[in-house]
Short mmCIF file of N, CA and C in Angstrom, two decimals:
data_model
loop_
_atom_site.label_atom_id
_atom_site.label_comp_id
_atom_site.label_asym_id
_atom_site.label_seq_id
_atom_site.Cartn_x
_atom_site.Cartn_y
_atom_site.Cartn_z
N LEU A 1 30.55 -40.91 10.68
CA LEU A 1 31.92 -40.58 10.88
C LEU A 1 32.20 -40.26 12.34
N TRP A 2 31.25 -39.74 13.05
CA TRP A 2 31.44 -39.42 14.46
C TRP A 2 30.68 -40.43 15.30
N ARG A 3 31.24 -40.79 16.43
CA ARG A 3 30.54 -41.68 17.33
C ARG A 3 30.55 -41.06 18.72
N GLN A 4 29.58 -41.42 19.48
CA GLN A 4 29.46 -40.82 20.80
C GLN A 4 30.28 -41.59 21.82
N CYS A 5 30.85 -40.85 22.74
CA CYS A 5 31.65 -41.41 23.82
C CYS A 5 30.76 -41.43 25.06
N GLY A 6 31.06 -42.31 25.99
CA GLY A 6 30.27 -42.41 27.21
C GLY A 6 30.49 -41.25 28.17
N ARG A 7 31.48 -40.40 27.94
CA ARG A 7 31.76 -39.29 28.84
C ARG A 7 30.83 -38.13 28.58
N ARG A 8 30.65 -37.35 29.58
CA ARG A 8 29.84 -36.14 29.45
C ARG A 8 30.69 -34.94 29.84
N VAL A 9 30.61 -33.91 29.06
CA VAL A 9 31.29 -32.65 29.37
C VAL A 9 30.21 -31.60 29.50
N HIS A 10 30.09 -31.02 30.67
CA HIS A 10 29.07 -30.02 30.95
C HIS A 10 27.68 -30.50 30.55
N GLY A 11 27.40 -31.74 30.83
CA GLY A 11 26.07 -32.29 30.59
C GLY A 11 25.83 -32.76 29.16
N GLU A 12 26.78 -32.58 28.25
CA GLU A 12 26.59 -33.02 26.86
C GLU A 12 27.49 -34.21 26.57
N ARG A 13 27.05 -35.05 25.68
CA ARG A 13 27.87 -36.19 25.27
C ARG A 13 28.98 -35.69 24.35
N VAL A 14 30.16 -36.27 24.51
CA VAL A 14 31.31 -35.90 23.69
C VAL A 14 31.35 -36.80 22.47
N LYS A 15 31.60 -36.22 21.32
CA LYS A 15 31.71 -37.01 20.09
C LYS A 15 33.17 -37.02 19.66
N TRP A 16 33.64 -38.22 19.31
CA TRP A 16 35.00 -38.40 18.84
C TRP A 16 34.97 -38.86 17.39
N PRO A 17 35.94 -38.46 16.59
CA PRO A 17 35.98 -38.97 15.22
C PRO A 17 36.25 -40.47 15.22
N SER A 18 35.63 -41.17 14.32
CA SER A 18 35.77 -42.64 14.29
C SER A 18 36.83 -43.04 13.28
N PHE A 19 38.10 -42.76 13.59
CA PHE A 19 39.20 -43.14 12.72
C PHE A 19 39.55 -44.61 12.85
N GLY A 20 39.30 -45.18 13.99
CA GLY A 20 39.70 -46.56 14.20
C GLY A 20 38.99 -47.13 15.40
N PRO A 21 39.43 -48.28 15.90
CA PRO A 21 38.77 -48.91 17.04
C PRO A 21 38.92 -48.06 18.30
N ARG A 22 37.95 -48.20 19.19
CA ARG A 22 38.00 -47.46 20.45
C ARG A 22 39.10 -48.00 21.34
N HIS A 23 39.71 -47.10 22.08
CA HIS A 23 40.75 -47.48 23.02
C HIS A 23 40.29 -47.15 24.42
N ARG A 24 40.71 -47.95 25.37
CA ARG A 24 40.42 -47.62 26.76
C ARG A 24 41.37 -46.54 27.20
N GLY A 25 40.95 -45.75 28.14
CA GLY A 25 41.80 -44.68 28.65
C GLY A 25 41.13 -43.35 28.43
N SER A 26 41.91 -42.32 28.54
CA SER A 26 41.33 -40.98 28.44
C SER A 26 40.94 -40.68 27.00
N GLY A 27 40.00 -39.78 26.86
CA GLY A 27 39.55 -39.37 25.53
C GLY A 27 40.66 -38.70 24.74
N THR A 28 41.55 -38.02 25.46
CA THR A 28 42.67 -37.37 24.79
C THR A 28 43.58 -38.40 24.13
N ALA A 29 43.83 -39.50 24.84
CA ALA A 29 44.67 -40.56 24.27
C ALA A 29 44.01 -41.16 23.05
N ARG A 30 42.69 -41.35 23.13
CA ARG A 30 41.98 -41.90 21.97
C ARG A 30 42.09 -40.96 20.79
N MET A 31 41.87 -39.68 21.04
CA MET A 31 41.88 -38.70 19.97
C MET A 31 43.28 -38.59 19.36
N SER A 32 44.32 -38.49 20.19
CA SER A 32 45.66 -38.32 19.66
C SER A 32 46.13 -39.58 18.92
N ALA A 33 45.78 -40.76 19.42
CA ALA A 33 46.17 -42.00 18.73
C ALA A 33 45.51 -42.06 17.36
N SER A 34 44.26 -41.64 17.28
CA SER A 34 43.57 -41.64 15.99
C SER A 34 44.22 -40.65 15.03
N LEU A 35 44.57 -39.49 15.54
CA LEU A 35 45.19 -38.48 14.68
C LEU A 35 46.57 -38.93 14.21
N VAL A 36 47.31 -39.60 15.06
CA VAL A 36 48.63 -40.11 14.66
C VAL A 36 48.48 -41.11 13.54
N ARG A 37 47.53 -42.04 13.66
CA ARG A 37 47.31 -43.02 12.60
C ARG A 37 46.92 -42.33 11.30
N ALA A 38 46.05 -41.34 11.38
CA ALA A 38 45.62 -40.63 10.18
C ALA A 38 46.79 -39.87 9.56
N THR A 39 47.63 -39.27 10.40
CA THR A 39 48.78 -38.53 9.89
C THR A 39 49.78 -39.46 9.21
N VAL A 40 50.04 -40.59 9.81
CA VAL A 40 50.97 -41.55 9.22
C VAL A 40 50.46 -42.04 7.88
N ARG A 41 49.16 -42.30 7.80
CA ARG A 41 48.59 -42.74 6.52
C ARG A 41 48.74 -41.66 5.47
N ALA A 42 48.47 -40.41 5.85
CA ALA A 42 48.54 -39.31 4.88
C ALA A 42 49.97 -39.10 4.39
N VAL A 43 50.94 -39.17 5.26
CA VAL A 43 52.33 -38.94 4.88
C VAL A 43 52.88 -40.09 4.05
N SER A 44 52.50 -41.30 4.37
CA SER A 44 53.08 -42.45 3.67
C SER A 44 52.59 -42.57 2.23
N LYS A 45 51.53 -41.89 1.85
CA LYS A 45 51.02 -42.00 0.49
C LYS A 45 51.49 -40.86 -0.41
N ARG A 46 52.36 -39.98 0.10
CA ARG A 46 52.85 -38.87 -0.71
C ARG A 46 53.79 -39.39 -1.79
N LYS A 47 53.70 -38.78 -2.95
CA LYS A 47 54.62 -39.12 -4.03
C LYS A 47 55.80 -38.16 -3.98
N LEU A 48 56.99 -38.70 -4.13
CA LEU A 48 58.17 -37.86 -4.15
C LEU A 48 58.33 -37.27 -5.54
N GLN A 49 58.51 -35.96 -5.58
CA GLN A 49 58.71 -35.29 -6.85
C GLN A 49 60.20 -35.09 -7.06
N PRO A 50 60.69 -35.37 -8.26
CA PRO A 50 62.11 -35.17 -8.51
C PRO A 50 62.46 -33.69 -8.43
N THR A 51 63.64 -33.41 -7.88
CA THR A 51 64.05 -32.02 -7.76
C THR A 51 64.62 -31.53 -9.09
N ARG A 52 64.48 -30.25 -9.30
CA ARG A 52 65.02 -29.66 -10.52
C ARG A 52 66.52 -29.47 -10.35
N ALA A 53 67.23 -29.48 -11.46
CA ALA A 53 68.67 -29.27 -11.42
C ALA A 53 68.96 -27.84 -10.95
N ALA A 54 70.03 -27.68 -10.19
CA ALA A 54 70.41 -26.37 -9.68
C ALA A 54 70.91 -25.46 -10.79
N LEU A 55 71.31 -26.05 -11.89
CA LEU A 55 71.88 -25.30 -13.00
C LEU A 55 71.47 -25.97 -14.30
N THR A 56 71.06 -25.19 -15.28
CA THR A 56 70.71 -25.73 -16.60
C THR A 56 71.64 -25.10 -17.63
N LEU A 57 72.26 -25.92 -18.43
CA LEU A 57 73.22 -25.45 -19.44
C LEU A 57 72.56 -25.37 -20.81
N THR A 58 72.91 -24.35 -21.56
CA THR A 58 72.44 -24.26 -22.94
C THR A 58 73.28 -25.19 -23.80
N PRO A 59 72.80 -25.56 -24.99
CA PRO A 59 73.60 -26.43 -25.86
C PRO A 59 74.96 -25.83 -26.21
N SER A 60 75.04 -24.52 -26.42
CA SER A 60 76.33 -23.90 -26.74
C SER A 60 77.27 -23.93 -25.53
N ALA A 61 76.72 -23.81 -24.31
CA ALA A 61 77.55 -23.91 -23.10
C ALA A 61 78.10 -25.33 -22.95
N VAL A 62 77.27 -26.33 -23.23
CA VAL A 62 77.73 -27.73 -23.16
C VAL A 62 78.87 -27.95 -24.15
N ASN A 63 78.72 -27.44 -25.37
CA ASN A 63 79.78 -27.60 -26.39
C ASN A 63 81.07 -26.90 -25.96
N LYS A 64 80.96 -25.70 -25.41
CA LYS A 64 82.15 -24.95 -24.98
C LYS A 64 82.86 -25.66 -23.83
N ILE A 65 82.10 -26.18 -22.86
CA ILE A 65 82.71 -26.90 -21.73
C ILE A 65 83.40 -28.17 -22.23
N LYS A 66 82.77 -28.89 -23.15
CA LYS A 66 83.41 -30.08 -23.72
C LYS A 66 84.72 -29.72 -24.42
N GLN A 67 84.70 -28.61 -25.14
CA GLN A 67 85.90 -28.15 -25.84
C GLN A 67 87.00 -27.78 -24.83
N LEU A 68 86.65 -27.10 -23.75
CA LEU A 68 87.64 -26.72 -22.73
C LEU A 68 88.22 -27.94 -22.02
N LEU A 69 87.37 -28.91 -21.71
CA LEU A 69 87.83 -30.09 -20.97
C LEU A 69 88.62 -31.05 -21.86
N LYS A 70 88.43 -30.95 -23.18
CA LYS A 70 89.17 -31.81 -24.10
C LYS A 70 90.68 -31.54 -24.01
N ASP A 71 91.04 -30.29 -23.75
CA ASP A 71 92.44 -29.91 -23.62
C ASP A 71 93.03 -30.27 -22.26
N LYS A 72 92.20 -30.63 -21.30
CA LYS A 72 92.64 -30.96 -19.94
C LYS A 72 92.06 -32.31 -19.52
N PRO A 73 92.62 -33.41 -20.00
CA PRO A 73 92.04 -34.73 -19.73
C PRO A 73 92.08 -35.16 -18.26
N GLU A 74 92.96 -34.55 -17.43
CA GLU A 74 93.02 -34.93 -16.02
C GLU A 74 91.88 -34.32 -15.19
N HIS A 75 91.18 -33.35 -15.75
CA HIS A 75 90.06 -32.71 -15.04
C HIS A 75 88.74 -33.36 -15.46
N VAL A 76 87.81 -33.46 -14.50
CA VAL A 76 86.53 -34.14 -14.77
C VAL A 76 85.38 -33.17 -15.01
N GLY A 77 85.56 -31.90 -14.68
CA GLY A 77 84.48 -30.95 -14.87
C GLY A 77 84.88 -29.55 -14.45
N LEU A 78 83.88 -28.67 -14.40
CA LEU A 78 84.08 -27.30 -13.95
C LEU A 78 83.41 -27.11 -12.59
N LYS A 79 84.01 -26.23 -11.78
CA LYS A 79 83.44 -25.92 -10.46
C LYS A 79 83.05 -24.45 -10.43
N VAL A 80 81.81 -24.17 -10.02
CA VAL A 80 81.29 -22.81 -9.91
C VAL A 80 81.16 -22.50 -8.43
N GLY A 81 81.60 -21.30 -8.04
CA GLY A 81 81.50 -20.92 -6.64
C GLY A 81 81.27 -19.42 -6.49
N VAL A 82 81.09 -19.00 -5.27
CA VAL A 82 80.91 -17.58 -4.95
C VAL A 82 81.91 -17.22 -3.86
N ARG A 83 82.61 -16.11 -4.04
CA ARG A 83 83.60 -15.64 -3.07
C ARG A 83 83.27 -14.20 -2.66
N THR A 84 83.69 -13.84 -1.46
CA THR A 84 83.56 -12.46 -1.01
C THR A 84 84.77 -11.70 -1.54
N ARG A 85 84.50 -10.62 -2.26
CA ARG A 85 85.59 -9.83 -2.85
C ARG A 85 85.30 -8.35 -2.68
N GLY A 86 86.31 -7.61 -2.33
CA GLY A 86 86.22 -6.15 -2.29
C GLY A 86 85.13 -5.63 -1.38
N CYS A 87 84.80 -4.36 -1.57
CA CYS A 87 83.80 -3.74 -0.71
C CYS A 87 82.38 -3.93 -1.24
N ASN A 88 82.24 -4.38 -2.47
CA ASN A 88 80.91 -4.54 -3.06
C ASN A 88 80.27 -5.87 -2.77
N GLY A 89 81.01 -6.82 -2.24
CA GLY A 89 80.36 -8.07 -1.86
C GLY A 89 80.89 -9.31 -2.51
N LEU A 90 80.14 -9.88 -3.45
CA LEU A 90 80.41 -11.23 -3.94
C LEU A 90 80.86 -11.24 -5.39
N SER A 91 81.64 -12.26 -5.74
CA SER A 91 82.01 -12.49 -7.13
C SER A 91 81.97 -13.99 -7.39
N TYR A 92 81.76 -14.35 -8.64
CA TYR A 92 81.68 -15.76 -9.02
C TYR A 92 83.06 -16.29 -9.40
N THR A 93 83.28 -17.57 -9.11
CA THR A 93 84.52 -18.22 -9.52
C THR A 93 84.17 -19.38 -10.45
N LEU A 94 85.06 -19.64 -11.39
CA LEU A 94 84.89 -20.75 -12.32
C LEU A 94 86.26 -21.37 -12.52
N GLU A 95 86.40 -22.65 -12.19
CA GLU A 95 87.71 -23.30 -12.29
C GLU A 95 87.55 -24.76 -12.69
N TYR A 96 88.63 -25.33 -13.20
CA TYR A 96 88.65 -26.76 -13.51
C TYR A 96 88.75 -27.54 -12.21
N THR A 97 88.20 -28.75 -12.19
CA THR A 97 88.31 -29.57 -10.99
C THR A 97 88.60 -31.02 -11.38
N LYS A 98 89.37 -31.67 -10.51
CA LYS A 98 89.70 -33.08 -10.73
C LYS A 98 88.79 -34.01 -9.96
N THR A 99 88.21 -33.52 -8.86
CA THR A 99 87.33 -34.35 -8.03
C THR A 99 86.14 -33.54 -7.56
N LYS A 100 85.13 -34.24 -7.11
CA LYS A 100 83.94 -33.61 -6.53
C LYS A 100 84.20 -33.41 -5.04
N GLY A 101 83.95 -32.21 -4.54
CA GLY A 101 84.10 -31.93 -3.12
C GLY A 101 82.98 -32.57 -2.31
N ASP A 102 83.20 -32.71 -1.01
CA ASP A 102 82.20 -33.36 -0.14
C ASP A 102 80.87 -32.62 -0.14
N SER A 103 80.90 -31.30 -0.16
CA SER A 103 79.65 -30.54 -0.07
C SER A 103 79.19 -30.00 -1.42
N ASP A 104 79.88 -30.34 -2.48
CA ASP A 104 79.51 -29.83 -3.81
C ASP A 104 78.26 -30.53 -4.33
N GLU A 105 77.47 -29.77 -5.07
CA GLU A 105 76.32 -30.35 -5.76
C GLU A 105 76.73 -30.59 -7.21
N GLU A 106 76.45 -31.78 -7.71
CA GLU A 106 76.87 -32.15 -9.05
C GLU A 106 75.70 -32.05 -10.02
N VAL A 107 75.95 -31.39 -11.15
CA VAL A 107 74.96 -31.30 -12.22
C VAL A 107 75.58 -31.95 -13.45
N VAL A 108 74.92 -32.98 -13.97
CA VAL A 108 75.40 -33.68 -15.16
C VAL A 108 74.38 -33.44 -16.27
N GLN A 109 74.85 -32.88 -17.37
CA GLN A 109 73.96 -32.61 -18.49
C GLN A 109 74.71 -32.88 -19.79
N ASP A 110 74.17 -33.75 -20.61
CA ASP A 110 74.75 -34.08 -21.92
C ASP A 110 76.23 -34.48 -21.82
N GLY A 111 76.58 -35.22 -20.78
CA GLY A 111 77.94 -35.70 -20.61
C GLY A 111 78.90 -34.71 -19.99
N VAL A 112 78.42 -33.55 -19.60
CA VAL A 112 79.25 -32.52 -18.98
C VAL A 112 78.93 -32.46 -17.49
N ARG A 113 79.99 -32.40 -16.68
CA ARG A 113 79.81 -32.34 -15.22
C ARG A 113 80.19 -30.95 -14.71
N VAL A 114 79.27 -30.32 -13.99
CA VAL A 114 79.52 -29.02 -13.36
C VAL A 114 79.25 -29.20 -11.87
N PHE A 115 80.18 -28.73 -11.04
CA PHE A 115 80.05 -28.84 -9.59
C PHE A 115 79.80 -27.45 -9.02
N ILE A 116 78.84 -27.36 -8.12
CA ILE A 116 78.49 -26.09 -7.49
C ILE A 116 78.92 -26.15 -6.04
N GLU A 117 79.79 -25.22 -5.64
CA GLU A 117 80.25 -25.18 -4.25
C GLU A 117 79.11 -24.74 -3.35
N LYS A 118 79.01 -25.39 -2.20
CA LYS A 118 77.98 -24.98 -1.24
C LYS A 118 78.61 -24.27 -0.08
#
């Protein structure tokens, strides 16, 4: 795995990892080029894992949202958000929405769409 280089440092031969073919130039360039190739190979073989949904609805919540949206056919889902209120800090908001906002995250579960404000 290691091969010897023709250079000497303080009287000893320097060993470089043998990741690939030797390059002319400084030992640093050889070492960094080898590490870059090894890094690219390692990163390119990673498997992408699917992200988990930001929100999970229970079956009774799905049924209730479907029931609420049935009375409002012009709306496509519910929007959940957080607002600053009063001296204690934050409160949650829940409202009907007709469109998805540019920065909203969409969660679709069992035919129900919920948008989370970012």
